[in-house]
């Protein structure tokens, strides 16, 4: 799976990415739910590099990115008197020096030291009074290698939007590009009380207009009251399924929760994973999810709780609901909730069953109902929102995401990007595992709750074995 074309540019050379001033209801919900520290939506993308870039060139490239993408110079502003939804505004005190850092690993730290550092950076909260990102260049990797730790809030964008962003910012050449656009720093009117009040009223009227449009549509459907009642009932039943945790009970071995994150990675050949899914009528995503389930089955058995073949576990997968009218960037996804077949031993049967259940989840009439509900929830006090959000996610054992990536070579300030690992946040679940395709490799990045996984080294092996048994499907005659 490769990335779609990069975001278009405006006449002045800026990327047309996340230009809206308003947070969507879902983004506002993610922002408010961070009233609970365990619900922070911090993302860390670890890009390993074949060499350490020149520092001045790296800083210049980051400054350029902040001019090409104005969102990098914007912060979230709390609405007037705390009412309504937050919004984006230029940070009048933007300071690139704060956002760009440089560190060096101690001798011998190697790859393990890099991901230990990434864990610590991920668990340190972003400053909510500034733009929600940090870029740390890490030197001292073996053979002169380096890494970029790009830390940002999920409120900025979902995985698909971030993939679009990186496709637009990364170079296709090791040499500097003299012809790339050089827009000036973004500018805008200063925030004033009167402007904030007008903005809030306009936002509220927009919500009222949207509600009125929905009511008119409902009234029109009453031409056939029998059909309207049936359709509304079916939608409400679907919405209950979509918005509720999967009915499968969580795995007992993953019951504990903490605010501590641990990172694990695995590289998987893309062609082999695709062939494995295709061999039993499934997709890359079906094979990916089935591999994860195999790892969890193995881990539970090793920890003294072998699972019966019919055992299910609660899993949530974000699926893109981007439409043509959506601008690149931002968050446009819905949770597909599965009672996932973790107990099935045969990997081929497991892939097939995952596909069947995914098709049913994607066919839910109310799949996008989270956008409707979140618009109202986002206006509640942060503590209330955090309680709701935590209750909806803590019952999950696993959230899994599959993100398209770049298939060709990409460079950062003259260094070739060798791997890209997207560590997504842990919103109360035991594990958040994301996979991005980089070149011919699927980079699997697992963010694990340190309390849920008492044997992290053992899970490393279980993860490798879970993928190995699925990959073997593609090698069958």
C-alpha positions as a Python dict, from the first residue, in 0.01 Angstrom:
ca = {
    (1, 'X'): (0, 0, 0),
    (2, 'X'): (159, 327, -110),
    (3, 'X'): (76, 683, -25),
    (4, 'X'): (-165, 894, -227),
    (5, 'X'): (-30, 1210, -398),
    (6, 'X'): (111, 1474, -167),
    (7, 'X'): (-109, 1766, -56),
    (8, 'X'): (-143, 2049, -311),
    (9, 'X'): (27, 2385, -257),
    (10, 'X'): (-111, 2736, -250),
    (11, 'X'): (21, 3007, -483),
    (12, 'X'): (280, 3112, -222),
    (13, 'X'): (416, 2757, -193),
    (14, 'X'): (253, 2653, 135),
    (15, 'X'): (113, 2303, 169),
    (16, 'X'): (-268, 2302, 178),
    (17, 'X'): (-268, 2083, 487),
    (18, 'X'): (-482, 2136, 799),
    (19, 'X'): (-574, 2497, 723),
    (20, 'X'): (-904, 2506, 911),
    (21, 'X'): (-917, 2735, 1215),
    (22, 'X'): (-1174, 2518, 1389),
    (23, 'X'): (-1107, 2189, 1563),
    (24, 'X'): (-1357, 1923, 1465),
    (25, 'X'): (-1575, 1789, 1744),
    (26, 'X'): (-1361, 1475, 1756),
    (27, 'X'): (-1037, 1674, 1776),
    (28, 'X'): (-1181, 1892, 2052),
    (29, 'X'): (-1284, 1575, 2233),
    (30, 'X'): (-927, 1439, 2212),
    (31, 'X'): (-797, 1772, 2343),
    (32, 'X'): (-1035, 1788, 2640),
    (33, 'X'): (-993, 1423, 2734),
    (34, 'X'): (-629, 1501, 2819),
    (35, 'X'): (-761, 1631, 3152),
    (36, 'X'): (-673, 1272, 3247),
    (37, 'X'): (-292, 1238, 3204),
    (38, 'X'): (-336, 875, 3102),
    (39, 'X'): (-541, 986, 2802),
    (40, 'X'): (-272, 1208, 2647),
    (41, 'X'): (-271, 1184, 2268),
    (42, 'X'): (105, 1214, 2212),
    (43, 'X'): (246, 1055, 1896),
    (44, 'X'): (618, 990, 1840),
    (45, 'X'): (744, 902, 1492),
    (46, 'X'): (1095, 755, 1497),
    (47, 'X'): (1274, 785, 1164),
    (48, 'X'): (1612, 614, 1149),
    (49, 'X'): (1869, 778, 919),
    (50, 'X'): (2174, 642, 738),
    (51, 'X'): (2390, 932, 859),
    (52, 'X'): (2373, 1227, 1094),
    (53, 'X'): (2255, 1542, 911),
    (54, 'X'): (2443, 1868, 936),
    (55, 'X'): (2284, 2050, 1231),
    (56, 'X'): (2248, 2389, 1062),
    (57, 'X'): (2090, 2228, 756),
    (58, 'X'): (1849, 2035, 979),
    (59, 'X'): (1744, 2352, 1166),
    (60, 'X'): (1695, 2534, 837),
    (61, 'X'): (1483, 2247, 705),
    (62, 'X'): (1266, 2256, 1016),
    (63, 'X'): (1224, 2632, 991),
    (64, 'X'): (1122, 2586, 626),
    (65, 'X'): (865, 2323, 728),
    (66, 'X'): (714, 2565, 984),
    (67, 'X'): (667, 2823, 707),
    (68, 'X'): (532, 2578, 451),
    (69, 'X'): (288, 2429, 706),
    (70, 'X'): (142, 2716, 913),
    (71, 'X'): (-10, 2469, 1160),
    (72, 'X'): (342, 2420, 1297),
    (73, 'X'): (333, 2781, 1419),
    (74, 'X'): (-18, 2761, 1568),
    (75, 'X'): (-135, 2669, 1915),
    (76, 'X'): (-474, 2571, 2054),
    (77, 'X'): (-664, 2857, 2214),
    (78, 'X'): (-922, 2800, 2487),
    (79, 'X'): (-1258, 2958, 2400),
    (80, 'X'): (-1380, 3277, 2565),
    (81, 'X'): (-1483, 3200, 2927),
    (82, 'X'): (-1407, 2832, 2861),
    (83, 'X'): (-1730, 2778, 2666),
    (84, 'X'): (-1754, 2616, 2324),
    (85, 'X'): (-1482, 2438, 2132),
    (86, 'X'): (-1109, 2524, 2124),
    (87, 'X'): (-956, 2656, 1799),
    (88, 'X'): (-621, 2709, 1627),
    (89, 'X'): (-445, 3049, 1625),
    (90, 'X'): (-94, 3167, 1539),
    (91, 'X'): (139, 3164, 1837),
    (92, 'X'): (263, 3525, 1871),
    (93, 'X'): (563, 3397, 2068),
    (94, 'X'): (661, 3113, 1835),
    (95, 'X'): (1023, 3014, 1906),
    (96, 'X'): (1184, 2754, 1680),
    (97, 'X'): (1465, 2718, 1933),
    (98, 'X'): (1218, 2560, 2177),
    (99, 'X'): (1085, 2304, 1929),
    (100, 'X'): (1412, 2179, 1776),
    (101, 'X'): (1650, 1980, 1996),
    (102, 'X'): (1967, 1774, 1957),
    (103, 'X'): (2080, 1479, 2170),
    (104, 'X'): (2351, 1218, 2144),
    (105, 'X'): (2327, 861, 2268),
    (106, 'X'): (2603, 740, 2498),
    (107, 'X'): (2857, 503, 2351),
    (108, 'X'): (2717, 153, 2311),
    (109, 'X'): (2352, 256, 2364),
    (110, 'X'): (2262, 148, 2012),
    (111, 'X'): (1910, 85, 1887),
    (112, 'X'): (1778, -17, 2229),
    (113, 'X'): (1899, 313, 2373),
    (114, 'X'): (1725, 503, 2093),
    (115, 'X'): (1384, 354, 2171),
    (116, 'X'): (1433, 394, 2546),
    (117, 'X'): (1492, 763, 2479),
    (118, 'X'): (1184, 772, 2254),
    (119, 'X'): (973, 623, 2536),
    (120, 'X'): (1088, 890, 2779),
    (121, 'X'): (1024, 1171, 2531),
    (122, 'X'): (678, 1031, 2451),
    (123, 'X'): (579, 1019, 2819),
    (124, 'X'): (678, 1385, 2873),
    (125, 'X'): (372, 1602, 2802),
    (126, 'X'): (374, 1867, 2532),
    (127, 'X'): (341, 2229, 2645),
    (128, 'X'): (-25, 2318, 2573),
    (129, 'X'): (58, 2689, 2551),
    (130, 'X'): (280, 2632, 2244),
    (131, 'X'): (246, 2463, 1904),
    (132, 'X'): (204, 2092, 1970),
    (133, 'X'): (523, 1941, 1829),
    (134, 'X'): (893, 1885, 1897),
    (135, 'X'): (1171, 1757, 1669),
    (136, 'X'): (1474, 1591, 1828),
    (137, 'X'): (1776, 1488, 1621),
    (138, 'X'): (1955, 1197, 1787),
    (139, 'X'): (2315, 1111, 1700),
    (140, 'X'): (2544, 834, 1816),
    (141, 'X'): (2378, 536, 1647),
    (142, 'X'): (2601, 256, 1513),
    (143, 'X'): (2791, 313, 1187),
    (144, 'X'): (2742, 689, 1200),
    (145, 'X'): (2363, 664, 1185),
    (146, 'X'): (2114, 899, 1346),
    (147, 'X'): (1740, 931, 1406),
    (148, 'X'): (1467, 1191, 1413),
    (149, 'X'): (1217, 1175, 1699),
    (150, 'X'): (918, 1375, 1578),
    (151, 'X'): (676, 1425, 1866),
    (152, 'X'): (332, 1577, 1815),
    (153, 'X'): (-24, 1568, 1938),
    (154, 'X'): (-277, 1340, 1768),
    (155, 'X'): (-506, 1646, 1768),
    (156, 'X'): (-297, 1774, 1474),
    (157, 'X'): (-386, 1484, 1247),
    (158, 'X'): (-462, 1116, 1213),
    (159, 'X'): (-220, 865, 1062),
    (160, 'X'): (-332, 918, 704),
    (161, 'X'): (-296, 1296, 740),
    (162, 'X'): (52, 1261, 890),
    (163, 'X'): (155, 1035, 604),
    (164, 'X'): (37, 1305, 362),
    (165, 'X'): (231, 1566, 557),
    (166, 'X'): (560, 1374, 558),
    (167, 'X'): (521, 1298, 188),
    (168, 'X'): (497, 1672, 126),
    (169, 'X'): (792, 1767, 348),
    (170, 'X'): (1051, 1496, 289),
    (171, 'X'): (1289, 1541, -3),
    (172, 'X'): (1340, 1291, -283),
    (173, 'X'): (1704, 1393, -315),
    (174, 'X'): (2005, 1387, -84),
    (175, 'X'): (2125, 1717, -231),
    (176, 'X'): (1963, 2050, -133),
    (177, 'X'): (1679, 2162, -361),
    (178, 'X'): (1741, 2520, -472),
    (179, 'X'): (1403, 2559, -641),
    (180, 'X'): (1172, 2470, -350),
    (181, 'X'): (924, 2742, -245),
    (182, 'X'): (1030, 2980, 32),
    (183, 'X'): (713, 3136, 176),
    (184, 'X'): (748, 3396, 452),
    (185, 'X'): (642, 3312, 808),
    (186, 'X'): (262, 3295, 830),
    (187, 'X'): (87, 3601, 970),
    (188, 'X'): (-261, 3684, 1091),
    (189, 'X'): (-460, 3934, 1296),
    (190, 'X'): (-382, 3940, 1670),
    (191, 'X'): (-626, 3773, 1906),
    (192, 'X'): (-861, 4021, 2071),
    (193, 'X'): (-1159, 3976, 2299),
    (194, 'X'): (-1404, 4105, 2039),
    (195, 'X'): (-1261, 3881, 1768),
    (196, 'X'): (-1280, 3579, 1996),
    (197, 'X'): (-1646, 3649, 2082),
    (198, 'X'): (-1738, 3688, 1714),
    (199, 'X'): (-1553, 3367, 1628),
    (200, 'X'): (-1733, 3175, 1903),
    (201, 'X'): (-2076, 3301, 1796),
    (202, 'X'): (-2000, 3206, 1435),
    (203, 'X'): (-1894, 2859, 1547),
    (204, 'X'): (-2208, 2810, 1754),
    (205, 'X'): (-2432, 2924, 1469),
    (206, 'X'): (-2259, 2673, 1247),
    (207, 'X'): (-2348, 2394, 1488),
    (208, 'X'): (-2708, 2514, 1504),
    (209, 'X'): (-2723, 2523, 1125),
    (210, 'X'): (-2587, 2170, 1104),
    (211, 'X'): (-2846, 2047, 1353),
    (212, 'X'): (-3124, 2225, 1160),
    (213, 'X'): (-3009, 2063, 837),
    (214, 'X'): (-3024, 1723, 1005),
    (215, 'X'): (-3376, 1791, 1132),
    (216, 'X'): (-3491, 1894, 784),
    (217, 'X'): (-3355, 1573, 644),
    (218, 'X'): (-3536, 1376, 911),
    (219, 'X'): (-3860, 1563, 838),
    (220, 'X'): (-3829, 1484, 469),
    (221, 'X'): (-3797, 1117, 547),
    (222, 'X'): (-4135, 1123, 719),
    (223, 'X'): (-4305, 1112, 377),
    (224, 'X'): (-4275, 738, 436),
    (225, 'X'): (-4317, 712, 816),
    (226, 'X'): (-4292, 332, 813),
    (227, 'X'): (-3954, 343, 638),
    (228, 'X'): (-3834, 636, 851),
    (229, 'X'): (-3904, 455, 1177),
    (230, 'X'): (-3730, 143, 1049),
    (231, 'X'): (-3425, 337, 927),
    (232, 'X'): (-3394, 543, 1245),
    (233, 'X'): (-3424, 232, 1461),
    (234, 'X'): (-3158, 51, 1257),
    (235, 'X'): (-2927, 353, 1281),
    (236, 'X'): (-2967, 380, 1658),
    (237, 'X'): (-2898, 9, 1704),
    (238, 'X'): (-2588, 45, 1483),
    (239, 'X'): (-2474, 354, 1674),
    (240, 'X'): (-2501, 163, 2001),
    (241, 'X'): (-2268, -103, 1861),
    (242, 'X'): (-2025, 151, 1716),
    (243, 'X'): (-2004, 365, 2030),
    (244, 'X'): (-1992, 79, 2280),
    (245, 'X'): (-1686, -131, 2365),
    (246, 'X'): (-1676, -469, 2188),
    (247, 'X'): (-1875, -726, 2386),
    (248, 'X'): (-1576, -960, 2415),
    (249, 'X'): (-1422, -975, 2764),
    (250, 'X'): (-1066, -840, 2804),
    (251, 'X'): (-781, -1086, 2850),
    (252, 'X'): (-705, -1133, 3222),
    (253, 'X'): (-327, -1128, 3165),
    (254, 'X'): (-356, -768, 3040),
    (255, 'X'): (-579, -636, 3319),
    (256, 'X'): (-335, -391, 3482),
    (257, 'X'): (-293, -34, 3359),
    (258, 'X'): (-38, 241, 3426),
    (259, 'X'): (82, 571, 3276),
    (260, 'X'): (408, 409, 3161),
    (261, 'X'): (478, 328, 2794),
    (262, 'X'): (722, 79, 2644),
    (263, 'X'): (813, 64, 2275),
    (264, 'X'): (881, -244, 2065),
    (265, 'X'): (943, -272, 1689),
    (266, 'X'): (938, -536, 1419),
    (267, 'X'): (1020, -523, 1046),
    (268, 'X'): (802, -735, 815),
    (269, 'X'): (842, -777, 436),
    (270, 'X'): (544, -607, 270),
    (271, 'X'): (526, -843, -27),
    (272, 'X'): (522, -1150, 198),
    (273, 'X'): (248, -1008, 422),
    (274, 'X'): (37, -920, 118),
    (275, 'X'): (89, -1269, -27),
    (276, 'X'): (-11, -1428, 303),
    (277, 'X'): (-340, -1240, 314),
    (278, 'X'): (-411, -1303, -55),
    (279, 'X'): (-350, -1678, -16),
    (280, 'X'): (-670, -1712, 188),
    (281, 'X'): (-874, -1435, 24),
    (282, 'X'): (-771, -1161, 267),
    (283, 'X'): (-595, -826, 252),
    (284, 'X'): (-270, -693, 395),
    (285, 'X'): (-471, -548, 683),
    (286, 'X'): (-644, -880, 752),
    (287, 'X'): (-307, -1057, 764),
    (288, 'X'): (-167, -781, 988),
    (289, 'X'): (-450, -804, 1244),
    (290, 'X'): (-441, -1184, 1238),
    (291, 'X'): (-67, -1171, 1312),
    (292, 'X'): (-126, -949, 1614),
    (293, 'X'): (-396, -1181, 1743),
    (294, 'X'): (-157, -1473, 1711),
    (295, 'X'): (94, -1285, 1927),
    (296, 'X'): (-166, -1216, 2197),
    (297, 'X'): (-280, -1581, 2197),
    (298, 'X'): (79, -1695, 2246),
    (299, 'X'): (145, -1437, 2517),
    (300, 'X'): (-166, -1534, 2715),
    (301, 'X'): (-73, -1903, 2700),
    (302, 'X'): (284, -1836, 2815),
    (303, 'X'): (154, -1629, 3106),
    (304, 'X'): (-54, -1926, 3227),
    (305, 'X'): (-391, -1859, 3062),
    (306, 'X'): (-427, -2068, 2745),
    (307, 'X'): (-724, -1955, 2536),
    (308, 'X'): (-997, -2180, 2394),
    (309, 'X'): (-1051, -2171, 2014),
    (310, 'X'): (-1370, -1966, 2045),
    (311, 'X'): (-1214, -1698, 2270),
    (312, 'X'): (-1258, -1339, 2151),
    (313, 'X'): (-1083, -1022, 2264),
    (314, 'X'): (-1184, -653, 2234),
    (315, 'X'): (-998, -474, 1953),
    (316, 'X'): (-1050, -131, 1795),
    (317, 'X'): (-916, -31, 1454),
    (318, 'X'): (-936, 329, 1330),
    (319, 'X'): (-1064, 336, 971),
    (320, 'X'): (-1042, 636, 743),
    (321, 'X'): (-1369, 817, 666),
    (322, 'X'): (-1200, 1086, 455),
    (323, 'X'): (-1415, 1223, 178),
    (324, 'X'): (-1331, 1430, -124),
    (325, 'X'): (-1441, 1751, 45),
    (326, 'X'): (-1201, 1699, 340),
    (327, 'X'): (-875, 1890, 323),
    (328, 'X'): (-551, 1694, 368),
    (329, 'X'): (-449, 1658, 732),
    (330, 'X'): (-676, 1675, 1033),
    (331, 'X'): (-857, 1380, 1187),
    (332, 'X'): (-1110, 1194, 978),
    (333, 'X'): (-1141, 841, 1113),
    (334, 'X'): (-1395, 625, 1292),
    (335, 'X'): (-1341, 337, 1536),
    (336, 'X'): (-1420, -6, 1397),
    (337, 'X'): (-1479, -220, 1704),
    (338, 'X'): (-1419, -595, 1682),
    (339, 'X'): (-1472, -895, 1900),
    (340, 'X'): (-1156, -1041, 1750),
    (341, 'X'): (-1090, -1418, 1714),
    (342, 'X'): (-780, -1443, 1930),
    (343, 'X'): (-829, -1810, 2019),
    (344, 'X'): (-811, -1951, 1664),
    (345, 'X'): (-485, -2142, 1622),
    (346, 'X'): (-488, -2194, 1244),
    (347, 'X'): (-350, -1869, 1094),
    (348, 'X'): (-541, -1910, 766),
    (349, 'X'): (-873, -1954, 943),
    (350, 'X'): (-787, -1658, 1164),
    (351, 'X'): (-719, -1431, 865),
    (352, 'X'): (-1050, -1535, 707),
    (353, 'X'): (-1243, -1471, 1027),
    (354, 'X'): (-1078, -1132, 1075),
    (355, 'X'): (-1186, -1038, 722),
    (356, 'X'): (-1546, -1143, 789),
    (357, 'X'): (-1566, -941, 1107),
    (358, 'X'): (-1394, -637, 954),
    (359, 'X'): (-1643, -633, 666),
    (360, 'X'): (-1929, -636, 915),
    (361, 'X'): (-1774, -353, 1118),
    (362, 'X'): (-1716, -138, 809),
    (363, 'X'): (-2075, -194, 694),
    (364, 'X'): (-2223, -41, 1010),
    (365, 'X'): (-2471, 234, 905),
    (366, 'X'): (-2362, 447, 1201),
    (367, 'X'): (-1985, 403, 1156),
    (368, 'X'): (-1938, 782, 1146),
    (369, 'X'): (-2166, 850, 1443),
    (370, 'X'): (-1864, 932, 1661),
    (371, 'X'): (-1837, 1264, 1474),
    (372, 'X'): (-2198, 1349, 1564),
    (373, 'X'): (-2163, 1256, 1930),
    (374, 'X'): (-1819, 1414, 1978),
    (375, 'X'): (-1940, 1761, 1873),
    (376, 'X'): (-2161, 1774, 2181),
    (377, 'X'): (-1927, 1593, 2419),
    (378, 'X'): (-1642, 1831, 2336),
    (379, 'X'): (-1832, 2115, 2503),
    (380, 'X'): (-1849, 1940, 2839),
    (381, 'X'): (-1594, 2002, 3119),
    (382, 'X'): (-1263, 1825, 3068),
    (383, 'X'): (-1305, 1595, 3368),
    (384, 'X'): (-1641, 1473, 3241),
    (385, 'X'): (-1504, 1416, 2892),
    (386, 'X'): (-1204, 1228, 3033),
    (387, 'X'): (-1433, 999, 3232),
    (388, 'X'): (-1639, 921, 2920),
    (389, 'X'): (-1335, 874, 2697),
    (390, 'X'): (-1153, 658, 2948),
    (391, 'X'): (-1454, 434, 2996),
    (392, 'X'): (-1482, 385, 2620),
    (393, 'X'): (-1117, 285, 2567),
    (394, 'X'): (-990, 117, 2885),
    (395, 'X'): (-1193, -195, 2811),
    (396, 'X'): (-992, -244, 2489),
    (397, 'X'): (-698, -480, 2495),
    (398, 'X'): (-565, -363, 2159),
    (399, 'X'): (-596, -73, 1921),
    (400, 'X'): (-431, -142, 1586),
    (401, 'X'): (-366, 90, 1295),
    (402, 'X'): (-235, 32, 942),
    (403, 'X'): (-98, 344, 768),
    (404, 'X'): (21, 379, 408),
    (405, 'X'): (372, 511, 361),
    (406, 'X'): (635, 610, 108),
    (407, 'X'): (752, 345, -136),
    (408, 'X'): (1046, 538, -282),
    (409, 'X'): (1357, 682, -117),
    (410, 'X'): (1306, 988, 104),
    (411, 'X'): (1562, 1218, 265),
    (412, 'X'): (1584, 1451, 562),
    (413, 'X'): (1847, 1727, 541),
    (414, 'X'): (2066, 1502, 327),
    (415, 'X'): (2019, 1182, 529),
    (416, 'X'): (1827, 888, 379),
    (417, 'X'): (1534, 768, 589),
    (418, 'X'): (1583, 396, 642),
    (419, 'X'): (1282, 312, 861),
    (420, 'X'): (980, 496, 1002),
    (421, 'X'): (810, 373, 1321),
    (422, 'X'): (484, 548, 1426),
    (423, 'X'): (423, 510, 1800),
    (424, 'X'): (63, 616, 1856),
    (425, 'X'): (-78, 703, 2201),
    (426, 'X'): (-216, 457, 2455),
    (427, 'X'): (-567, 587, 2538),
    (428, 'X'): (-621, 354, 2832),
    (429, 'X'): (-586, 28, 2638),
    (430, 'X'): (-314, -232, 2698),
    (431, 'X'): (-151, -198, 2355),
    (432, 'X'): (-153, 41, 2061),
    (433, 'X'): (22, -116, 1763),
    (434, 'X'): (65, 73, 1437),
    (435, 'X'): (218, -35, 1107),
    (436, 'X'): (344, 190, 829),
    (437, 'X'): (476, 72, 494),
    (438, 'X'): (817, 224, 425),
    (439, 'X'): (968, 114, 96),
    (440, 'X'): (930, -265, 82),
    (441, 'X'): (913, -301, 461),
    (442, 'X'): (620, -288, 701),
    (443, 'X'): (748, -106, 1011),
    (444, 'X'): (551, -233, 1311),
    (445, 'X'): (559, -2, 1614),
    (446, 'X'): (407, -134, 1938),
    (447, 'X'): (331, 100, 2228),
    (448, 'X'): (268, -124, 2529),
    (449, 'X'): (146, -42, 2878),
    (450, 'X'): (431, -142, 3109),
    (451, 'X'): (187, -273, 3371),
    (452, 'X'): (-20, -475, 3123),
    (453, 'X'): (283, -660, 2985),
    (454, 'X'): (475, -814, 3270),
    (455, 'X'): (705, -996, 3025),
    (456, 'X'): (805, -749, 2754),
    (457, 'X'): (1090, -961, 2621),
    (458, 'X'): (857, -1258, 2593),
    (459, 'X'): (605, -1050, 2398),
    (460, 'X'): (883, -950, 2157),
    (461, 'X'): (916, -1317, 2062),
    (462, 'X'): (541, -1369, 2056),
    (463, 'X'): (503, -1078, 1815),
    (464, 'X'): (769, -1218, 1584),
    (465, 'X'): (612, -1566, 1599),
    (466, 'X'): (262, -1427, 1537),
    (467, 'X'): (378, -1269, 1213),
    (468, 'X'): (592, -1570, 1115),
    (469, 'X'): (300, -1811, 1126),
    (470, 'X'): (88, -1581, 907),
    (471, 'X'): (372, -1509, 662),
    (472, 'X'): (412, -1883, 617),
    (473, 'X'): (69, -1890, 450),
    (474, 'X'): (213, -1711, 148),
    (475, 'X'): (486, -1972, 108),
    (476, 'X'): (246, -2266, 87),
    (477, 'X'): (240, -2444, -251),
}
